[in-house]
CSV table of C-alpha atoms and ligand atoms in Angstrom, one decimal:
chain,number,residue,atom,x,y,z
Z,9,MET,CA,-7.9,14.9,17.2
Z,10,SER,CA,-6.6,13.0,14.1
Z,11,LYS,CA,-7.3,9.4,13.7
Z,12,LEU,CA,-4.7,6.7,12.9
Z,13,ILE,CA,-4.5,5.7,9.2
Z,14,ASP,CA,-3.1,2.4,8.0
Z,15,MET,CA,-2.5,2.5,4.2
Z,16,HIS,CA,-1.6,-1.2,3.7
Z,17,PHE,CA,-3.0,-4.1,5.7
Z,18,HIS,CA,-3.7,-7.7,4.7
Z,19,LEU,CA,-6.9,-8.5,6.7
Z,20,ASP,CA,-7.6,-11.7,4.8
Z,21,PHE,CA,-4.2,-13.2,5.9
Z,22,TYR,CA,-5.4,-13.4,9.5
Z,23,PRO,CA,-7.4,-16.5,10.4
Z,24,ASN,CA,-9.4,-14.5,12.9
Z,25,HIS,CA,-10.3,-11.8,10.4
Z,26,LEU,CA,-13.8,-11.2,11.7
Z,27,GLN,CA,-12.4,-10.4,15.2
Z,28,ILE,CA,-9.9,-8.0,13.6
Z,29,TYR,CA,-12.4,-6.3,11.4
Z,30,ASN,CA,-14.5,-5.6,14.5
Z,31,GLY,CA,-11.5,-4.5,16.5
Z,32,ILE,CA,-10.3,-2.0,13.9
Z,33,ASN,CA,-13.8,-0.5,13.6
Z,34,LYS,CA,-13.9,-0.2,17.4
Z,35,LEU,CA,-10.5,1.6,17.5
Z,36,CYS,CA,-11.6,3.9,14.7
Z,37,GLN,CA,-8.4,3.2,12.7
Z,38,HIS,CA,-8.8,4.1,9.0
Z,39,THR,CA,-7.5,1.0,7.3
Z,40,LEU,CA,-6.9,0.1,3.7
Z,41,CYS,CA,-7.3,-3.7,3.5
Z,42,VAL,CA,-5.4,-4.6,0.3
Z,43,THR,CA,-6.1,-7.9,-1.5
Z,44,ASN,CA,-3.8,-10.0,-3.7
Z,45,GLN,CA,-6.4,-11.1,-6.3
Z,46,PRO,CA,-9.6,-9.6,-7.7
Z,47,GLU,CA,-11.5,-12.8,-6.6
Z,48,ILE,CA,-10.3,-12.3,-3.0
Z,49,PHE,CA,-11.4,-8.6,-3.1
Z,50,GLU,CA,-14.8,-9.8,-4.3
Z,51,SER,CA,-15.3,-12.3,-1.4
Z,52,CYS,CA,-14.1,-9.7,1.1
Z,53,VAL,CA,-16.6,-7.1,0.0
Z,54,ASP,CA,-19.3,-9.7,-0.2
Z,55,ILE,CA,-18.6,-10.8,3.4
Z,56,TYR,CA,-17.7,-7.4,5.0
Z,57,SER,CA,-19.4,-4.1,4.7
Z,58,VAL,CA,-17.2,-1.2,3.9
Z,59,THR,CA,-17.3,1.1,7.0
Z,60,LYS,CA,-16.0,4.6,7.8
Z,61,TYR,CA,-12.8,2.8,8.9
Z,62,ILE,CA,-12.4,-0.2,6.7
Z,63,GLN,CA,-11.9,0.0,2.9
Z,64,PHE,CA,-10.9,-2.8,0.6
Z,65,GLY,CA,-8.4,-2.4,-2.2
Z,66,LEU,CA,-8.9,-4.3,-5.5
Z,67,GLY,CA,-5.6,-6.0,-6.2
Z,68,TYR,CA,-3.4,-8.4,-8.0
Z,69,ASN,CA,-0.1,-8.9,-6.2
Z,70,PRO,CA,2.8,-9.5,-8.7
Z,71,GLN,CA,4.0,-12.2,-6.4
Z,72,CYS,CA,1.0,-14.3,-7.5
Z,73,ILE,CA,2.3,-14.3,-11.1
Z,74,ASN,CA,3.7,-17.9,-11.1
Z,75,ASP,CA,0.6,-19.5,-9.4
Z,76,VAL,CA,-2.6,-17.6,-10.2
Z,77,PRO,CA,-3.6,-16.0,-13.5
Z,78,PHE,CA,-4.9,-12.4,-13.4
Z,79,ASN,CA,-8.6,-12.4,-13.9
Z,80,LYS,CA,-9.3,-9.4,-16.0
Z,81,SER,CA,-13.0,-9.6,-16.0
Z,82,ALA,CA,-13.1,-10.1,-12.2
Z,83,PHE,CA,-10.9,-7.0,-11.9
Z,84,LEU,CA,-13.1,-4.9,-14.2
Z,85,ARG,CA,-16.4,-5.9,-12.7
Z,86,ASN,CA,-15.2,-5.0,-9.2
Z,87,LEU,CA,-13.6,-1.6,-10.0
Z,88,LYS,CA,-16.7,0.4,-9.4
Z,89,ARG,CA,-17.1,-1.1,-5.9
Z,90,THR,CA,-14.0,0.8,-4.6
Z,91,LYS,CA,-11.9,3.9,-4.7
Z,92,TYR,CA,-8.8,1.9,-3.9
Z,93,VAL,CA,-6.6,-0.4,-6.0
Z,94,GLY,CA,-3.9,-2.6,-4.3
Z,95,GLU,CA,-1.9,-4.5,-3.8
Z,96,VAL,CA,-0.6,-4.2,-7.4
Z,97,GLY,CA,2.8,-3.6,-8.9
Z,98,LEU,CA,5.9,-5.3,-10.3
Z,99,ASP,CA,8.3,-7.7,-8.7
Z,100,PHE,CA,11.4,-8.6,-10.6
Z,101,SER,CA,13.1,-10.6,-7.8
Z,102,PRO,CA,14.6,-13.9,-9.1
Z,103,LYS,CA,11.6,-15.9,-8.2
Z,104,PHE,CA,9.2,-13.8,-10.4
Z,105,TYR,CA,11.6,-12.6,-13.0
Z,106,SER,CA,10.8,-15.1,-15.7
Z,107,ASN,CA,7.2,-13.7,-15.8
Z,108,LYS,CA,8.4,-10.1,-16.1
Z,109,GLU,CA,6.6,-9.4,-19.4
Z,110,LYS,CA,3.4,-10.9,-18.2
Z,111,GLN,CA,3.6,-8.7,-15.0
Z,112,ILE,CA,4.2,-5.6,-17.1
Z,113,ASN,CA,1.2,-6.3,-19.3
Z,114,ILE,CA,-1.0,-6.8,-16.2
Z,115,PHE,CA,0.2,-3.7,-14.3
Z,116,ASP,CA,-0.2,-1.6,-17.4
Z,117,PHE,CA,-3.8,-2.8,-17.8
Z,118,ILE,CA,-4.5,-2.1,-14.1
Z,119,CYS,CA,-3.0,1.4,-14.4
Z,120,GLU,CA,-4.9,2.2,-17.5
Z,121,ASN,CA,-8.2,1.3,-15.8
Z,122,SER,CA,-7.4,2.9,-12.4
Z,123,ILE,CA,-6.8,6.5,-13.3
Z,124,ASP,CA,-9.0,7.9,-10.6
Z,125,LYS,CA,-8.1,5.3,-7.9
Z,126,ILE,CA,-5.8,5.6,-4.9
Z,127,MET,CA,-3.2,2.9,-5.6
Z,128,SER,CA,-1.1,0.9,-3.1
Z,129,VAL,CA,1.9,-0.2,-5.2
Z,130,HIS,CA,4.5,-2.9,-4.6
Z,131,CYS,CA,7.8,-2.5,-6.4
Z,132,LYS,CA,10.8,-4.8,-6.1
Z,133,LYS,CA,13.8,-4.5,-8.3
Z,134,ALA,CA,11.5,-3.1,-11.0
Z,135,GLU,CA,11.7,0.6,-10.5
Z,136,GLU,CA,12.4,1.6,-14.1
Z,137,ALA,CA,9.6,-0.5,-15.6
Z,138,LEU,CA,7.2,0.7,-12.9
Z,139,TYR,CA,8.2,4.3,-13.5
Z,140,GLU,CA,7.7,4.0,-17.3
Z,141,ILE,CA,4.1,2.7,-16.8
Z,142,LEU,CA,3.1,5.2,-14.2
Z,143,SER,CA,4.5,8.2,-16.1
Z,144,HIS,CA,2.9,7.0,-19.4
Z,145,ARG,CA,-0.5,6.2,-17.8
Z,146,LYS,CA,-0.4,9.3,-15.6
Z,147,ASN,CA,-1.9,7.8,-12.5
Z,148,SER,CA,-1.7,10.5,-9.9
Z,149,LYS,CA,-2.8,9.0,-6.6
Z,150,VAL,CA,0.0,6.5,-6.3
Z,151,VAL,CA,1.4,5.3,-2.9
Z,152,LEU,CA,4.5,3.2,-3.1
Z,153,HIS,CA,4.4,0.7,-0.3
Z,154,TRP,CA,7.6,-0.5,1.5
Z,155,TYR,CA,9.8,1.2,-1.1
Z,156,SER,CA,13.2,-0.5,-1.3
Z,157,GLY,CA,14.8,1.0,-4.5
Z,158,ASP,CA,17.6,3.4,-4.8
Z,159,GLU,CA,17.7,7.2,-4.5
Z,160,PHE,CA,17.7,7.9,-8.2
Z,161,TRP,CA,14.3,6.2,-8.7
Z,162,LEU,CA,13.0,7.6,-5.4
Z,163,VAL,CA,13.5,11.1,-6.8
Z,164,LYS,CA,11.9,10.2,-10.1
Z,165,PHE,CA,8.8,8.8,-8.2
Z,166,LEU,CA,8.7,12.0,-6.1
Z,167,GLU,CA,8.7,14.0,-9.3
Z,168,LEU,CA,5.7,12.0,-10.5
Z,169,GLY,CA,3.9,13.1,-7.3
Z,170,ALA,CA,4.0,9.7,-5.6
Z,171,TYR,CA,3.5,9.1,-1.9
Z,172,PHE,CA,5.3,6.5,0.2
Z,173,SER,CA,3.8,4.4,2.9
Z,174,VAL,CA,6.4,3.2,5.4
Z,175,ASN,CA,6.2,0.5,8.1
Z,176,ALA,CA,7.9,-0.5,11.3
Z,177,ASN,CA,10.4,-2.8,9.6
Z,178,MET,CA,11.6,0.1,7.5
Z,179,ILE,CA,11.8,2.5,10.4
Z,180,ASN,CA,13.8,0.0,12.4
Z,181,SER,CA,16.4,-0.7,9.6
Z,182,ASP,CA,19.3,1.4,8.5
Z,183,LYS,CA,18.4,1.1,4.8
Z,184,GLY,CA,14.7,2.0,5.5
Z,185,LYS,CA,15.8,5.0,7.7
Z,186,LYS,CA,17.9,6.2,4.9
Z,187,ILE,CA,15.1,6.0,2.4
Z,188,ILE,CA,12.7,7.7,4.8
Z,189,SER,CA,15.1,10.6,5.3
Z,190,ARG,CA,15.0,11.3,1.5
Z,191,ILE,CA,11.2,11.6,1.4
Z,192,PRO,CA,9.7,15.0,2.1
Z,193,ILE,CA,7.5,14.7,5.2
Z,194,GLU,CA,4.4,15.8,3.2
Z,195,ARG,CA,4.7,12.6,1.0
Z,196,LEU,CA,4.8,10.1,3.9
Z,197,LEU,CA,2.0,7.8,4.9
Z,198,ILE,CA,2.1,5.0,7.4
Z,199,GLU,CA,1.3,1.3,6.8
Z,200,SER,CA,1.4,-1.8,8.9
Z,201,ASP,CA,1.7,-4.3,6.1
Z,202,GLY,CA,0.4,-6.7,8.8
Z,203,PRO,CA,0.9,-9.6,9.1
Z,204,PHE,CA,4.3,-9.2,7.3
Z,205,THR,CA,6.0,-6.8,9.7
Z,206,LYS,CA,7.2,-6.9,13.3
Z,207,ILE,CA,6.6,-4.4,16.0
Z,208,ASP,CA,8.5,-4.6,19.3
Z,209,GLY,CA,10.0,-7.9,18.2
Z,210,LYS,CA,6.6,-9.5,17.6
Z,211,LYS,CA,4.4,-10.1,14.6
Z,212,TYR,CA,2.3,-7.0,14.0
Z,213,THR,CA,-1.2,-6.9,15.4
Z,214,PHE,CA,-3.7,-4.1,14.6
Z,215,ASP,CA,-3.7,-2.7,18.1
Z,216,LYS,CA,-0.1,-1.7,17.6
Z,217,LEU,CA,-0.7,0.8,14.8
Z,218,GLU,CA,-0.1,3.7,17.2
Z,219,ASN,CA,3.4,2.3,17.9
Z,220,VAL,CA,4.3,2.7,14.3
Z,221,TYR,CA,3.4,6.4,14.5
Z,222,ILE,CA,5.5,6.8,17.6
Z,223,LEU,CA,8.4,5.1,15.8
Z,224,LEU,CA,8.1,7.4,12.8
Z,225,GLY,CA,7.7,10.4,15.1
Z,226,THR,CA,11.1,9.8,16.8
Z,227,LEU,CA,12.8,10.1,13.4
Z,228,PHE,CA,11.3,13.6,12.9
Z,229,ASN,CA,11.3,14.7,16.5
Z,230,MET,CA,7.5,14.9,16.5
Z,231,ASN,CA,5.2,13.8,19.2
Z,232,LEU,CA,2.3,11.4,18.6
Z,233,GLU,CA,-0.3,14.1,18.1
Z,234,LYS,CA,1.8,16.0,15.6
Z,235,THR,CA,2.7,12.8,13.7
Z,236,LYS,CA,-1.0,11.8,13.5
Z,237,ALA,CA,-1.9,15.3,12.3
Z,238,GLN,CA,0.8,15.3,9.6
Z,239,ILE,CA,-0.1,11.9,8.3
Z,240,SER,CA,-3.7,12.7,8.3
Z,241,GLN,CA,-3.1,16.0,6.4
Z,242,ASN,CA,-0.9,14.1,3.9
Z,243,PHE,CA,-3.7,11.6,3.3
Z,244,THR,CA,-6.2,14.4,2.7
Z,245,TRP,CA,-3.8,15.9,0.1
Z,246,LEU,CA,-3.6,12.5,-1.6
Z,247,VAL,CA,-7.3,12.1,-1.7
Z,248,GLU,CA,-7.9,15.6,-3.0
Z,249,LYS,CA,-5.3,15.4,-5.7
F,144,LIG,ZN1,1.5,-6.1,1.3
């Protein structure tokens, strides 16, 4: 029987993170806990042991660009502690646009140093710049999280070999459904993006991961077991790339 996989979860955003860490391990849900800054990754792996079910991603969220400088040496010294990098990426929304060049330099540096890592990538209104960097650096284990761009760039990212992790908010919206319908099923992964999504009208909690699988399954006429098996197979392909 396949286990559930959550490709993008923010454990450190929950005040009761210890309880959640234990709960996820108990439910045997493979979870990638992304972080928004290298220093946060460092404290997470200092506090929590990596288990069969919980991994931490070394990240720098582009939405931090106005407030927190990217600590290159903290990023580099932590790289060998994980196979996962995220949350990283580019965000050219109005609030972060003025620091566009800075973001590009940081993301390029991260990609250059993360060739063999599995990456959870944020991209908002920055598809072209993100594509340029990924195709130049040739990172192959890229997972675009909560993709919101247009179809042109979606196809370009598929050509690069990218995967897409989708969440309940996407599955429940018309725009998200349209995006998902353009992604070959072999390139889909599931994420919760907890605590930033909703499930059944309530803020996501880790015990609801199965419901996200059920939601995705309804789009493809697949039952829960089949959906779990497909996502688990996709994840194996990604890891073995
Ligand atoms: Zn996130």
